[in-house]
Coordinates of C-alpha atoms and ligand atoms in Angstrom, one line a residue:
X1 CA -9.5 29.8 -31.1
X2 CA -10.4 26.1 -31.8
X3 CA -7.3 25.4 -34.0
X4 CA -4.5 26.2 -31.5
X5 CA -6.3 24.5 -28.7
X6 CA -6.7 21.3 -30.7
X7 CA -3.0 21.4 -31.6
X8 CA -2.1 21.9 -28.0
X9 CA -4.0 18.9 -26.7
X10 CA -1.9 16.1 -28.1
X11 CA 1.3 17.7 -26.8
X12 CA -0.1 17.8 -23.3
X13 CA -1.4 14.3 -23.6
X14 CA 2.0 13.0 -24.8
X15 CA 3.8 14.9 -22.0
X16 CA 1.4 13.5 -19.5
X17 CA 1.9 10.0 -21.0
X18 CA 5.7 10.4 -20.6
X19 CA 5.4 11.5 -17.0
X20 CA 3.1 8.6 -16.2
X21 CA 5.4 6.2 -17.9
X22 CA 8.4 7.3 -15.7
X23 CA 6.2 7.1 -12.6
X24 CA 5.2 3.6 -13.4
X25 CA 8.7 2.6 -14.0
X26 CA 9.9 3.9 -10.6
X27 CA 7.0 2.3 -8.8
X28 CA 7.6 -1.0 -10.6
X29 CA 11.3 -0.8 -9.6
X30 CA 10.4 0.0 -6.0
X31 CA 8.0 -2.9 -5.9
X32 CA 10.6 -5.3 -7.3
X33 CA 13.2 -4.0 -4.7
X34 CA 10.6 -4.5 -2.0
X35 CA 9.9 -8.1 -3.2
X36 CA 13.7 -8.9 -3.3
X37 CA 14.1 -7.4 0.2
X38 CA 11.2 -9.5 1.5
X39 CA 12.6 -12.8 0.1
X40 CA 16.1 -11.9 1.5
X41 CA 14.5 -11.2 5.0
X42 CA 12.4 -14.3 5.0
X43 CA 15.3 -16.5 3.9
X44 CA 17.5 -15.0 6.6
X45 CA 14.8 -15.5 9.3
X46 CA 14.6 -19.1 8.4
X47 CA 18.3 -19.7 7.9
X48 CA 19.2 -18.7 11.4
X49 CA 17.2 -21.3 13.3
X50 CA 17.9 -23.9 10.7
X51 CA 21.7 -23.3 11.1
X52 CA 21.3 -23.7 14.8
X53 CA 19.3 -27.0 14.5
X54 CA 22.0 -28.4 12.1
X55 CA 24.7 -27.4 14.5
X56 CA 23.1 -29.3 17.4
X57 CA 22.5 -32.4 15.2
X58 CA 26.2 -32.4 14.4
X59 CA 27.1 -32.1 18.0
X60 CA 24.7 -34.9 19.0
X61 CA 26.1 -37.1 16.3
X62 CA 29.7 -36.3 17.4
X63 CA 31.0 -35.0 20.7
X64 CA 27.8 -35.3 22.7
X65 CA 26.8 -38.7 21.4
X66 CA 26.8 -40.4 24.8
X67 CA 25.9 -37.5 26.9
X68 CA 22.2 -38.0 28.0
X69 CA 21.9 -34.7 29.7
X70 CA 23.3 -32.7 26.8
X71 CA 20.9 -34.6 24.5
X72 CA 17.8 -33.6 26.5
X73 CA 19.0 -29.9 26.6
X74 CA 19.9 -29.8 22.9
X75 CA 16.6 -31.5 21.9
X76 CA 14.7 -28.8 23.9
X77 CA 16.6 -26.0 22.1
X78 CA 16.1 -27.7 18.7
X79 CA 12.4 -28.0 19.4
X80 CA 12.2 -24.3 20.2
X81 CA 14.0 -23.4 16.9
X82 CA 11.7 -25.7 14.9
X83 CA 8.7 -24.0 16.5
X84 CA 10.1 -20.7 15.5
X85 CA 10.5 -21.8 11.9
X86 CA 6.9 -23.1 11.9
X87 CA 5.5 -19.8 13.3
X88 CA 7.4 -18.0 10.6
X89 CA 6.1 -20.2 7.8
X90 CA 2.6 -20.1 9.1
X91 CA 2.7 -16.3 9.1
X92 CA 4.2 -16.2 5.6
X93 CA 1.4 -18.4 4.3
X94 CA -1.2 -16.3 6.1
X95 CA 0.2 -13.1 4.5
X96 CA 0.2 -14.6 1.0
X97 CA -3.3 -16.0 1.4
X98 CA -4.6 -12.6 2.6
X99 CA -2.8 -10.9 -0.3
X100 CA -4.3 -13.3 -2.8
X101 CA -7.8 -12.3 -1.5
X102 CA -6.9 -8.6 -1.3
X103 CA -9.3 -7.6 -4.2
X104 CA -12.3 -9.5 -2.6
X105 CA -14.4 -7.2 -0.4
X106 CA -16.0 -9.2 2.4
X107 CA -19.8 -9.5 2.1
X108 CA -20.6 -11.5 5.2
X109 CA -22.0 -9.7 8.3
X110 CA -20.2 -10.8 11.5
X111 CA -20.5 -9.6 15.1
X112 CA -17.2 -7.9 16.1
X113 CA -18.2 -7.8 19.7
X114 CA -18.5 -11.6 19.8
X115 CA -15.1 -11.9 18.0
X116 CA -13.4 -9.6 20.5
X117 CA -15.0 -11.2 23.5
X118 CA -13.9 -14.7 22.2
X119 CA -10.4 -13.5 21.8
X120 CA -10.2 -11.8 25.2
X121 CA -11.4 -15.1 26.8
X122 CA -8.8 -17.1 24.7
X123 CA -5.9 -14.9 25.7
X124 CA -6.8 -14.2 29.3
X125 CA -5.0 -17.3 30.7
X126 CA -1.8 -16.5 28.8
X127 CA -2.0 -12.9 30.0
X128 CA -2.5 -14.0 33.6
X129 CA 0.6 -16.2 33.4
X130 CA 2.5 -13.0 32.6
X131 CA 0.8 -11.0 35.4
X132 CA -1.4 -9.0 33.0
X133 CA -5.1 -8.5 33.4
X134 CA -7.1 -7.9 30.2
X135 CA -10.1 -5.5 30.9
X136 CA -12.7 -5.5 28.1
X137 CA -15.4 -2.9 27.6
X138 CA -17.8 -4.0 25.0
X139 CA -21.3 -2.7 24.0
X140 CA -24.1 -4.8 25.3
X141 CA -25.5 -5.6 21.9
X142 CA -23.9 -7.0 18.7
X143 CA -21.5 -4.8 16.6
X144 CA -22.1 -5.9 13.0
X145 CA -19.3 -5.4 10.4
X146 CA -18.8 -6.8 7.0
X147 CA -15.9 -9.1 7.4
X148 CA -14.2 -12.5 7.5
X149 CA -14.5 -13.9 11.0
X150 CA -11.1 -15.7 11.0
X151 CA -9.3 -12.7 9.7
X152 CA -10.9 -10.4 12.3
X153 CA -10.1 -12.9 15.0
X154 CA -6.5 -12.7 13.8
X155 CA -6.4 -8.9 13.9
X156 CA -7.8 -8.9 17.5
X157 CA -5.4 -11.7 18.5
X158 CA -2.3 -9.9 17.1
X159 CA -3.1 -6.6 18.8
X160 CA -4.0 -8.1 22.2
X161 CA -1.1 -10.5 22.1
X162 CA 1.3 -7.7 21.4
X163 CA -0.1 -5.6 24.2
X164 CA 0.4 -8.5 26.6
X165 CA 3.9 -9.4 25.2
X166 CA 5.4 -5.9 25.0
X167 CA 3.4 -4.1 27.7
X168 CA 3.5 -6.8 30.4
X169 CA 5.3 -4.5 32.8
X170 CA 2.2 -2.3 32.8
X171 CA 0.1 -5.2 34.3
X172 CA -3.1 -4.3 32.5
X173 CA -4.4 -4.2 28.9
X174 CA -7.6 -2.3 28.2
X175 CA -9.7 -3.5 25.2
X176 CA -12.6 -1.3 24.2
X177 CA -15.1 -1.6 21.3
X178 CA -17.4 1.3 20.5
X179 CA -19.7 2.3 17.7
X180 CA -19.2 5.8 16.4
X181 CA -22.1 7.5 14.6
X182 CA -21.6 9.5 11.4
X183 CA -20.7 13.1 12.1
X184 CA -20.7 16.2 9.9
X185 CA -18.9 15.6 6.7
X186 CA -18.7 11.8 7.3
X187 CA -20.9 9.5 5.2
X188 CA -20.6 6.4 7.3
X189 CA -20.6 5.4 10.9
X190 CA -17.7 3.3 12.1
X191 CA -16.8 0.9 14.8
X192 CA -13.5 1.4 16.7
X193 CA -11.6 -1.3 18.6
X194 CA -8.8 0.0 20.7
X195 CA -6.1 -2.0 22.6
X196 CA -4.2 0.0 25.1
X197 CA -1.2 -1.3 27.2
X198 CA 0.8 0.5 29.9
X199 CA 4.2 -0.8 29.1
X200 CA 7.3 1.0 27.7
X201 CA 5.5 2.2 24.6
X202 CA 7.2 3.0 21.3
X203 CA 9.4 5.9 20.3
X204 CA 7.8 8.1 17.6
X205 CA 10.3 7.4 14.9
X206 CA 9.3 3.7 14.8
X207 CA 5.5 4.3 14.6
X208 CA 5.2 4.8 10.8
X209 CA 7.2 1.6 10.0
X210 CA 5.6 -0.9 12.5
X211 CA 3.3 -2.4 9.8
X212 CA 6.2 -3.1 7.4
X213 CA 7.1 -6.8 7.1
X214 CA 9.9 -7.8 9.5
X215 CA 10.1 -4.4 11.0
X216 CA 10.8 -4.7 14.7
X217 CA 11.9 -2.1 17.2
X218 CA 14.1 -4.6 19.0
X219 CA 14.8 -7.8 17.0
X220 CA 16.2 -9.8 19.9
X221 CA 13.3 -8.9 22.2
X222 CA 10.8 -9.8 19.5
X223 CA 12.4 -13.2 18.9
X224 CA 12.6 -13.9 22.7
X225 CA 8.9 -13.3 22.9
X226 CA 8.2 -15.6 20.0
X227 CA 7.6 -12.8 17.4
X228 CA 8.1 -13.2 13.7
X229 CA 7.9 -9.5 12.8
X230 CA 4.9 -10.1 10.5
X231 CA 2.0 -9.7 12.9
X232 CA 1.2 -6.0 12.2
X233 CA 1.9 -6.5 8.5
X234 CA -0.8 -9.2 8.5
X235 CA -3.1 -6.8 10.5
X236 CA -2.6 -4.0 8.0
X237 CA -3.4 -6.3 5.0
X238 CA -6.5 -7.7 6.6
X239 CA -7.8 -4.2 7.4
X240 CA -7.1 -2.9 3.9
X241 CA -9.3 -5.6 2.5
X242 CA -12.0 -4.7 5.1
X243 CA -11.8 -1.0 4.2
X244 CA -10.6 -0.5 7.7
X245 CA -7.7 1.5 9.2
X246 CA -5.1 1.1 11.9
X247 CA -3.9 4.0 14.0
X248 CA -1.0 3.6 16.4
X249 CA -0.3 6.2 19.2
X250 CA 2.3 5.9 21.9
X251 CA 3.7 8.0 24.6
X252 CA 7.1 6.4 25.5
X253 CA 7.0 5.2 29.1
X254 CA 3.2 5.3 29.2
X255 CA 2.3 2.5 26.9
X256 CA 0.9 2.1 23.4
X257 CA -2.6 2.3 21.9
X258 CA -3.6 0.5 18.7
X259 CA -6.9 1.5 17.3
X260 CA -8.7 -0.3 14.5
X261 CA -11.7 1.4 12.7
X262 CA -14.0 -0.4 10.4
X263 CA -17.2 0.6 8.6
X264 CA -20.3 -0.1 10.7
X265 CA -22.7 -2.6 9.0
X266 CA -25.5 -2.4 11.6
X267 CA -28.6 -0.2 11.9
X268 CA -27.4 3.3 11.3
X269 CA -24.4 2.0 9.4
X270 CA -23.8 2.0 5.7
X271 CA -25.9 -1.0 4.8
X272 CA -29.1 0.4 6.4
X273 CA -28.8 3.9 4.8
X274 CA -28.3 2.4 1.3
Ligands
LIG301 P1 6.4 -9.3 16.3 O1 6.2 -10.6 15.7 O2 7.8 -8.9 16.4 O3 5.6 -9.0 17.5 P2 4.6 -7.3 15.0 O4 4.5 -7.0 13.5 O5 3.4 -7.8 15.7 O6 5.9 -8.3 15.1 O7 5.1 -6.0 15.7 C1 6.3 -5.3 15.2 C2 7.0 -4.6 16.3 O8 6.3 -3.6 16.9 C3 7.4 -5.5 17.5 O9 8.5 -6.3 17.2 C4 7.6 -4.5 18.6 O10 8.9 -4.0 18.5 C5 6.6 -3.4 18.2 N1 5.3 -3.5 19.0 C6 4.2 -4.0 18.6 N2 3.2 -3.9 19.6 C7 3.8 -3.2 20.6 C8 3.3 -2.8 21.9 N3 2.1 -3.0 22.3 N4 4.2 -2.1 22.7 C9 5.5 -1.9 22.3 N5 6.0 -2.3 21.1 C10 5.2 -3.0 20.2

């Protein structure tokens, strides 16, 4: 029986090789298409405010040259557009820096409770201005995770800021951090950070696409609120590097809930059981 078996093996291997080759080709093409799409999107996002700034400069050099009131108004608009371009470039740079470090697993232990508490304090005045109260429920002790402090601050900032921005009509944002012990079938314990707002929520068809770069439910609304469409893509990339996960749930009309889970690095977590 050994002869026919031996003969069969190379055929199978060759066939498997061919199949793999085609798969690689399609995924390479898809990756290339995604990259081209991203460059086109980013260029368009920068071009729009730039065209507006150039238009106002021309008006100020021509018809509105001696109109002091128009000058003040136009300068204000130009400043807003320049700030929008800066936000976009900052987010593009963040995204590329995070991507460059994608293969580096964080080794530093940081206290997620302190990070969340700091961000709640930072964003509370801005929330209050919009009539939103941020209510935080944090464990009394530290919540250790392996991570990059600045990146985890960024995750927390993006989620709370979105909840305030898009859910302001709900008047309240609940932020909760809990440690979840390992259960049956699970090797590790986790920590879960949830950010819940009570605004209009998100229709189910949008949920799977929210972490795509430049994907926005309502482009005009996002721009009006100072969004770049990159926030959740940044969150997703940071979490991938941290072996974390983002779960989005929403009941339209009732608000949205964004939950981040990360491996627990404290007593009872993976590092202590190792
Ligand atoms: P943006 O810069 O536009 O806020 P994000 O990547 O942070 O970009 O979010 C993508 C889109 O997801 C937003 O434009 C908005 O349409 C939707 N979104 C995010 N958070 C919420 C929320 N809490 N409630 C409703 N919609 C949200």
